[in-house]
XYZ file of C-alpha atoms in Angstrom:
525
model
C -22.613 -14.588 29.540
C -21.606 -10.964 28.975
C -23.633 -8.926 26.511
C -22.713 -5.888 24.423
C -24.597 -3.643 22.048
C -21.976 -4.314 19.400
C -19.255 -6.941 19.137
C -16.505 -6.382 16.579
C -14.072 -9.104 15.576
C -10.770 -7.600 14.437
C -8.901 -4.526 15.705
C -7.465 -3.532 12.344
C -8.250 -0.358 10.393
C -11.831 -1.353 9.526
C -12.676 -2.798 12.948
C -11.373 0.186 14.895
C -13.067 2.633 12.520
C -16.380 0.819 12.970
C -15.953 0.792 16.750
C -15.309 4.536 16.865
C -18.400 5.379 14.805
C -20.626 3.176 16.966
C -19.176 4.161 20.338
C -19.476 7.875 19.743
C -23.208 7.307 19.152
C -23.628 5.705 22.548
C -23.262 1.983 21.824
C -21.398 -0.236 24.252
C -18.720 -1.705 22.000
C -16.109 -4.428 22.451
C -13.444 -5.377 19.935
C -11.739 -8.770 20.077
C -8.412 -9.365 18.354
C -6.143 -12.407 18.397
C -2.937 -10.365 18.338
C -1.060 -8.952 21.296
C -1.185 -5.455 19.771
C -4.142 -3.715 18.112
C -4.029 -1.855 14.806
C -3.831 -4.738 12.352
C -1.697 -4.055 9.302
C -1.405 -0.314 9.950
C 1.593 -0.569 12.267
C 3.523 -2.454 9.571
C 2.898 0.287 7.044
C 5.665 2.850 7.265
C 4.902 4.380 3.855
C 2.658 7.380 3.255
C -0.940 6.743 2.196
C -2.469 7.755 -1.124
C -5.789 9.584 -1.595
C -6.748 13.024 -0.342
C -6.961 14.658 3.086
C -10.201 12.846 3.902
C -8.428 9.538 3.160
C -5.487 10.476 5.421
C -3.227 10.929 2.424
C 0.526 11.530 2.958
C 0.230 10.204 6.544
C 2.205 7.074 7.364
C 0.256 3.939 8.246
C 1.605 3.529 11.774
C 0.658 7.141 12.562
C -2.882 6.493 11.330
C -2.976 3.373 13.487
C -2.065 5.319 16.604
C -4.627 7.992 15.784
C -7.352 5.321 15.529
C -6.311 3.732 18.826
C -6.380 7.088 20.598
C -9.775 7.913 19.109
C -11.197 4.510 20.096
C -9.915 4.885 23.644
C -11.419 8.370 23.912
C -14.772 7.027 22.657
C -14.805 4.339 25.336
C -14.252 1.310 23.110
C -13.202 -1.822 24.993
C -10.404 -3.660 23.162
C -9.584 -7.220 24.239
C -6.312 -8.599 22.882
C -4.906 -12.134 22.702
C -8.536 -13.063 22.138
C -9.193 -15.544 19.334
C -12.815 -15.761 18.195
C -13.391 -19.429 17.407
C -17.132 -19.401 16.792
C -20.023 -17.244 15.613
C -23.424 -18.859 16.173
C -27.135 -18.122 16.048
C -28.475 -15.134 17.937
C -25.095 -13.412 17.491
C -23.338 -15.479 20.113
C -19.572 -15.652 19.791
C -17.069 -17.958 21.459
C -13.682 -16.477 22.326
C -10.487 -18.119 23.569
C -8.814 -15.622 25.890
C -5.516 -16.949 27.205
C -6.448 -20.514 28.160
C -10.109 -19.819 28.894
C -13.021 -20.225 26.462
C -15.743 -17.652 27.048
C -19.129 -16.834 25.474
C -20.438 -13.373 24.598
C -23.589 -12.057 22.971
C -24.036 -8.950 20.896
C -27.142 -7.185 19.717
C -25.141 -6.706 16.524
C -21.840 -8.083 15.265
C -19.319 -6.662 12.800
C -16.789 -9.075 11.333
C -13.585 -7.262 10.353
C -11.125 -10.145 10.321
C -9.224 -8.985 7.243
C -7.363 -11.341 4.954
C -4.622 -13.937 5.034
C -1.609 -14.175 2.759
C -1.733 -16.620 -0.108
C 1.107 -19.057 -0.678
C 2.448 -20.836 -3.739
C 4.138 -24.204 -3.801
C 7.391 -25.046 -5.562
C 10.265 -27.391 -4.878
C 11.755 -26.364 -1.523
C 8.909 -24.036 -0.548
C 8.882 -25.372 3.035
C 12.535 -24.477 3.675
C 13.231 -21.925 6.409
C 13.765 -18.625 4.642
C 10.605 -18.807 2.511
C 8.283 -16.247 4.090
C 5.247 -14.123 3.265
C 5.591 -10.408 2.586
C 3.408 -9.667 5.609
C 5.742 -11.691 7.808
C 8.687 -9.728 6.440
C 6.906 -6.472 7.281
C 6.201 -7.700 10.805
C 9.840 -8.614 11.322
C 11.129 -5.291 10.002
C 8.571 -2.741 11.082
C 7.260 -4.220 14.323
C 10.261 -6.098 15.729
C 13.162 -4.346 14.007
C 14.620 -7.570 12.575
C 15.993 -7.984 9.050
C 14.278 -10.944 7.361
C 17.489 -11.778 5.522
C 20.550 -10.317 3.871
C 19.694 -11.032 0.241
C 16.049 -11.440 -0.778
C 14.120 -12.425 -3.889
C 10.563 -11.060 -4.024
C 7.821 -12.993 -5.826
C 4.854 -10.771 -6.700
C 4.589 -7.317 -8.279
C 1.323 -6.109 -6.779
C 1.392 -3.182 -4.366
C 2.343 -5.434 -1.449
C 5.330 -6.901 -3.294
C 6.471 -3.477 -4.491
C 6.033 -1.722 -1.142
C 7.703 -4.502 0.854
C 10.593 -4.663 -1.633
C 11.261 -0.980 -0.986
C 10.980 -1.494 2.765
C 13.467 -4.374 2.561
C 15.913 -1.968 0.926
C 15.220 0.588 3.665
C 15.992 -2.072 6.278
C 19.378 -2.684 4.704
C 18.565 -5.868 2.807
C 19.636 -6.460 -0.775
C 16.753 -7.271 -3.107
C 18.229 -9.518 -5.776
C 15.203 -9.424 -8.064
C 11.468 -8.819 -8.195
C 9.710 -11.655 -10.033
C 6.139 -12.183 -11.253
C 4.528 -14.834 -13.453
C 2.203 -12.198 -14.895
C 3.385 -10.352 -18.026
C 2.755 -6.931 -16.457
C 3.367 -5.294 -13.096
C 0.240 -5.474 -10.974
C 0.751 -2.562 -8.570
C 1.087 1.200 -8.875
C 3.717 2.365 -11.336
C 5.124 4.872 -8.846
C 5.793 2.029 -6.380
C 7.563 0.053 -9.111
C 9.551 3.094 -10.245
C 10.994 3.869 -6.816
C 12.198 0.249 -6.571
C 13.571 0.158 -10.124
C 15.669 3.300 -9.757
C 17.574 1.737 -6.840
C 18.822 -0.923 -9.265
C 16.496 -3.848 -8.484
C 15.818 -5.842 -11.692
C 12.284 -6.938 -12.620
C 11.563 -10.319 -14.189
C 7.996 -10.421 -15.492
C 6.616 -13.632 -17.054
C 8.942 -15.502 -14.680
C 8.321 -17.560 -11.577
C 10.189 -19.764 -9.120
C 11.297 -23.211 -10.218
C 12.833 -24.231 -6.887
C 14.331 -22.974 -3.678
C 17.776 -24.395 -3.004
C 19.438 -25.446 0.211
C 19.536 -28.367 2.652
C 18.445 -26.853 5.956
C 17.481 -23.356 4.830
C 17.282 -21.224 1.696
C 20.677 -20.758 0.065
C 19.568 -19.890 -3.461
C 16.677 -19.828 -5.891
C 16.160 -20.650 -9.550
C 13.516 -18.891 -11.634
C 12.470 -19.440 -15.230
C 10.384 -17.684 -17.842
C 6.834 -18.933 -18.401
C 4.683 -18.981 -21.525
C 1.126 -17.678 -21.851
C -0.107 -20.882 -20.166
C 2.308 -20.331 -17.256
C 4.449 -23.317 -18.204
C 8.226 -23.118 -17.788
C 10.176 -22.396 -20.968
C 13.206 -24.724 -21.062
C 16.562 -22.982 -21.198
C 15.382 -19.749 -19.521
C 16.457 -20.683 -15.983
C 18.220 -18.005 -13.911
C 19.910 -18.581 -10.545
C 20.264 -16.151 -7.629
C 22.264 -16.595 -4.451
C 19.745 -15.518 -1.795
C 19.008 -16.451 1.802
C 15.358 -15.375 1.757
C 12.432 -15.783 -0.636
C 9.560 -13.417 0.049
C 6.090 -14.209 -1.322
C 3.564 -11.487 -2.149
C 1.076 -13.467 -4.217
C -2.222 -12.049 -3.079
C -4.606 -12.231 -0.147
C -7.696 -14.274 0.673
C -10.553 -12.960 2.856
C -10.749 -14.617 6.292
C -14.479 -15.230 6.044
C -14.786 -18.512 7.975
C -16.801 -17.035 10.854
C -19.418 -15.700 8.459
C -19.795 -19.064 6.790
C -20.116 -20.673 10.226
C -22.869 -18.242 11.157
C -24.871 -19.176 8.066
C -24.384 -15.990 6.051
C -24.962 -16.307 2.341
C -21.537 -16.667 0.701
C -20.237 -16.337 -2.844
C -17.050 -17.127 -4.721
C -15.953 -13.855 -6.259
C -12.424 -13.716 -7.732
C -12.643 -9.945 -8.154
C -13.130 -9.605 -4.403
C -10.417 -12.100 -3.501
C -12.222 -15.425 -3.131
C -15.033 -16.606 -0.877
C -16.786 -13.587 0.576
C -20.145 -12.872 2.190
C -22.953 -11.554 0.044
C -23.470 -8.027 1.388
C -24.645 -4.601 0.337
C -22.451 -1.545 -0.049
C -22.745 -0.732 3.656
C -21.640 -4.131 4.944
C -25.045 -5.613 5.748
C -24.994 -9.388 5.239
C -27.899 -11.754 4.580
C -28.356 -12.179 8.358
C -29.933 -9.187 10.130
C -27.546 -7.607 12.618
C -24.380 -9.141 11.186
C -22.175 -6.728 9.257
C -18.793 -6.895 7.547
C -16.073 -4.357 6.833
C -12.653 -4.331 5.236
C -10.813 -7.095 3.415
C -13.097 -9.841 4.705
C -15.691 -8.565 2.225
C -13.272 -7.860 -0.628
C -9.560 -7.089 -0.931
C -8.776 -3.373 -1.174
C -6.390 -0.827 0.347
C -6.386 0.122 4.044
C -7.839 3.545 3.174
C -10.931 1.846 1.763
C -11.127 -0.506 4.749
C -11.309 2.425 7.161
C -14.188 4.001 5.275
C -16.000 0.660 5.031
C -15.560 0.270 8.786
C -17.111 3.648 9.404
C -20.020 2.694 7.140
C -20.613 -0.536 9.050
C -20.460 1.312 12.376
C -23.058 3.826 11.206
C -25.301 1.103 9.748
C -25.104 -0.929 12.979
C -25.964 2.164 15.030
C -29.134 2.692 13.024
C -30.007 -1.029 13.143
C -29.916 -0.896 16.954
C -31.914 2.316 17.127
C -29.196 4.691 18.282
C -29.636 7.001 15.308
C -32.489 7.715 12.950
C -32.596 6.506 9.372
C -32.192 10.072 8.097
C -28.929 10.539 9.993
C -27.696 7.159 8.798
C -28.441 7.978 5.180
C -26.754 11.380 5.412
C -23.627 9.863 6.967
C -23.497 6.986 4.513
C -23.910 9.303 1.553
C -20.882 11.314 2.691
C -18.806 8.188 3.312
C -19.892 6.658 0.027
C -18.601 9.739 -1.795
C -15.242 9.437 -0.017
C -15.023 5.744 -0.865
C -15.972 6.371 -4.471
C -13.007 8.724 -4.751
C -10.677 5.843 -3.923
C -12.390 3.525 -6.398
C -11.578 5.565 -9.471
C -8.802 5.357 -12.019
C -6.899 2.482 -13.578
C -6.829 0.373 -10.414
C -10.523 0.714 -9.561
C -12.313 -2.546 -8.704
C -14.443 -2.145 -11.835
C -11.282 -2.224 -13.964
C -9.821 -5.446 -12.594
C -9.037 -7.765 -15.467
C -9.414 -5.035 -18.081
C -6.551 -4.111 -20.363
C -6.112 -0.348 -20.220
C -3.949 1.082 -22.986
C -4.041 4.806 -22.267
C -4.585 7.252 -19.433
C -7.778 9.248 -19.034
C -5.901 12.094 -20.719
C -5.326 9.930 -23.799
C -1.606 9.270 -23.194
C -0.414 5.750 -24.100
C 0.399 3.636 -21.054
C 4.137 3.046 -20.724
C 4.738 -0.567 -21.723
C 8.264 -0.227 -20.380
C 6.854 0.633 -16.955
C 4.556 -2.374 -16.981
C 7.317 -4.712 -18.083
C 10.442 -3.396 -16.370
C 9.231 -1.073 -13.609
C 10.343 2.264 -15.062
C 9.218 4.742 -17.707
C 11.747 4.958 -20.526
C 13.513 8.245 -21.263
C 11.718 8.582 -24.614
C 8.320 8.110 -22.930
C 8.596 10.392 -19.911
C 8.114 13.630 -21.864
C 4.566 12.530 -22.782
C 3.202 13.338 -19.339
C 1.830 16.730 -18.214
C 3.923 16.786 -15.028
C 7.164 16.692 -17.009
C 7.978 20.176 -18.312
C 11.054 22.370 -18.850
C 11.515 25.814 -17.315
C 14.294 28.227 -16.511
C 15.279 27.871 -12.870
C 13.989 25.406 -10.294
C 10.735 23.693 -11.155
C 8.854 20.508 -10.161
C 8.987 17.442 -12.387
C 6.186 14.985 -11.617
C 6.757 11.509 -12.987
C 3.279 10.327 -12.074
C 2.118 8.377 -15.126
C -1.012 6.487 -14.101
C -4.491 7.553 -13.032
C -4.426 6.703 -9.332
C -6.456 8.404 -6.566
C -3.987 10.841 -5.026
C -3.667 14.638 -4.784
C -1.502 15.764 -1.801
C 0.981 17.490 -4.128
C -1.709 19.929 -5.263
C -2.393 21.038 -1.690
C 1.247 20.933 -0.582
C 2.551 23.638 -2.939
C 2.117 27.080 -1.313
C 2.521 28.790 -4.694
C 0.045 26.657 -6.640
C 2.651 25.252 -9.037
C 0.849 21.904 -9.300
C -2.673 21.245 -10.523
C -4.712 18.044 -10.462
C -8.164 19.578 -10.445
C -11.387 18.173 -9.065
C -10.822 14.672 -10.455
C -8.563 12.987 -7.898
C -7.184 10.508 -10.451
C -6.085 13.105 -13.001
C -2.384 13.266 -13.789
C -0.677 16.203 -12.068
C 0.273 19.108 -14.318
C 2.628 22.048 -13.906
C 0.951 25.464 -13.731
C 2.813 27.627 -16.233
C 2.662 31.035 -14.549
C 3.341 29.833 -10.999
C 6.822 30.293 -9.534
C 8.500 27.463 -7.606
C 10.202 28.655 -4.396
C 12.155 25.427 -3.828
C 10.362 24.656 -0.553
C 10.324 20.927 -1.320
C 6.869 20.316 0.123
C 5.626 18.658 -3.071
C 8.587 16.253 -3.096
C 8.083 15.268 0.537
C 4.296 14.979 0.300
C 4.239 12.648 -2.713
C 3.154 9.225 -1.467
C 4.716 7.593 -4.519
C 8.020 9.506 -4.313
C 7.481 10.545 -7.919
C 8.197 14.297 -7.697
C 11.603 15.914 -8.192
C 12.814 19.515 -8.200
C 15.075 20.261 -11.134
C 17.228 23.208 -12.127
C 18.234 22.162 -15.614
C 21.004 24.732 -16.011
C 22.909 26.240 -13.096
C 25.074 28.290 -15.475
C 28.271 26.264 -15.116
C 27.394 23.344 -17.333
C 25.814 21.607 -14.366
C 22.271 20.979 -13.142
C 20.745 20.300 -9.737
C 18.205 17.583 -9.029
C 16.405 17.269 -5.691
C 15.162 13.773 -4.895
C 13.130 12.224 -2.032
C 15.310 9.970 0.131
C 14.240 7.599 2.904
C 17.370 5.574 3.596
C 19.888 5.667 6.427
C 22.578 6.771 6.852
C 21.870 10.012 5.027
C 24.658 11.137 2.699
C 26.365 14.281 3.981
C 26.754 17.495 2.036
C 29.765 17.131 -0.203
C 29.364 13.372 -0.571
C 30.347 12.097 -3.998
C 28.995 9.141 -5.867
C 26.936 8.289 -8.914
C 23.456 9.243 -10.044
C 21.228 6.382 -11.137
C 18.576 6.705 -13.820
C 15.000 5.505 -13.773
C 16.280 2.066 -14.756
C 18.699 1.910 -11.818
C 21.763 2.160 -14.076
C 24.575 4.659 -13.540
C 24.169 7.792 -15.669
C 26.827 10.162 -14.333
C 28.927 11.251 -11.382
C 27.068 13.244 -8.742
C 27.808 15.378 -5.692
C 25.414 16.136 -2.844
C 25.161 19.912 -2.400
C 22.207 20.076 0.010
C 20.582 17.757 2.542
C 17.295 18.945 4.002
C 15.362 17.154 6.745
C 12.663 19.095 8.552
C 9.646 18.093 10.616
C 7.210 19.166 7.894
C 8.699 16.557 5.553
C 7.686 13.761 7.951
C 10.885 11.695 7.752
C 11.363 12.132 4.005
C 14.709 13.835 3.479
C 15.508 15.876 0.384
C 18.878 15.339 -1.280
C 20.025 17.828 -3.885
C 22.701 16.476 -6.188
C 24.748 18.337 -8.775
C 25.042 16.525 -12.110
C 25.992 17.473 -15.694
C 23.093 19.382 -17.214
C 22.721 16.711 -19.901
C 21.631 14.362 -17.084
C 19.122 16.710 -15.416
C 16.116 14.787 -16.721
C 17.700 11.376 -16.196
C 19.314 11.374 -12.719
C 16.764 10.101 -10.200
C 18.667 8.355 -7.386
C 21.991 8.764 -5.588
C 24.477 6.049 -4.737
C 27.413 7.049 -2.586
C 30.868 6.014 -3.759
């Protein structure tokens, strides 16, 4: 039986982060993962992360994944793939199925970082081919380069449903509708807004009645639900689709911890049945730690910090560092994690009805219901101002932990301040030089550069664009508003794609100046 200082189950963001922290302190570390490739969910995530520099903000998930793999390899971490851990027993003994062989290993400490599994919902026809989870759709698109379908209906308006809907559009799929039984959108408003302005309709307080088709999905019927989530007769709506994508939450994969005898608890705010643990991942059993979604559903940025915490705590438990070093490291990591747990979407605010931002601005009910801020609401926010010449317009309307735009502007045109969840504001005396760095750096694609009056009755609006093929300069079409409806004719006058933008292109379109504060997307004729 082979023995290691530390055994980690799961080579996702939290598991790899834990392995790196432990290995660089001298521990002999092995990571087992059932997949044929390491990195977990990171390699599916082609969008840019939120947060600040310390949270790897504005870096795409797959880039972060590769950085973690390189760092783990440099630290000497052993990663074993196609290795399914089927048992965790007393004395930290684990049983692993590697290929067709079952093998036993012992660790002086164990970190469980198995993540979470997608939830499913049942409805008539839910077993038909063509009903898939959002994670499966991401795997098909972003790992294997395969379109999940031609025309898709998305069920679920949390961040996963919103992000995957946008990625479906990027892959060339048509998203017929985004549906949720809840009365309000569950994810970030900026994610909803970038989907809405492409023309995808939102149906809140609706859910699926049935999937249609004999041998595979050929259509779907949804209906409105009342406050008890019962169908309202006469509200049925039909869509011709070939794919139904489900993004209805995640459940921690905590079975190994229960098997080992860890104290467990049912905690809906953390996603279901989770181990009882402290803030550093220490469970009720000495030497067994947890990190990431297995201990509570959060974003990948949080999982990486939790992994680092568990790696540091395990290093001290095994005597590789002193308690003073552990406490100093954990204090620093705790501060970084606390930054991500602020604002409207903080764990402490789950289930609470928030009616205004921290600045006292009423929350846009239109955004929560339809995915976009209405024209008569957008002027309420400090990032939306009017100036002569080119200036940034920041349609960031919720207190979420993110501040790359503040650092990206070389002229200091944008201010968020020390509170990472504050709404961005325009600095009055600063002069925009039209570099576009703020537009490209915004993880929520919520920043635009606007020249409201070019002197010829026209205006120019620069938008972030992540679709292929890129429109060419001189291309004509229509500008779409925040609601995805046509607002005016538009012509592309500049297309800018540089390495510093990290695959976000900037399209500048000329529109009538009356549409300068309305035109937010371009659709080629």
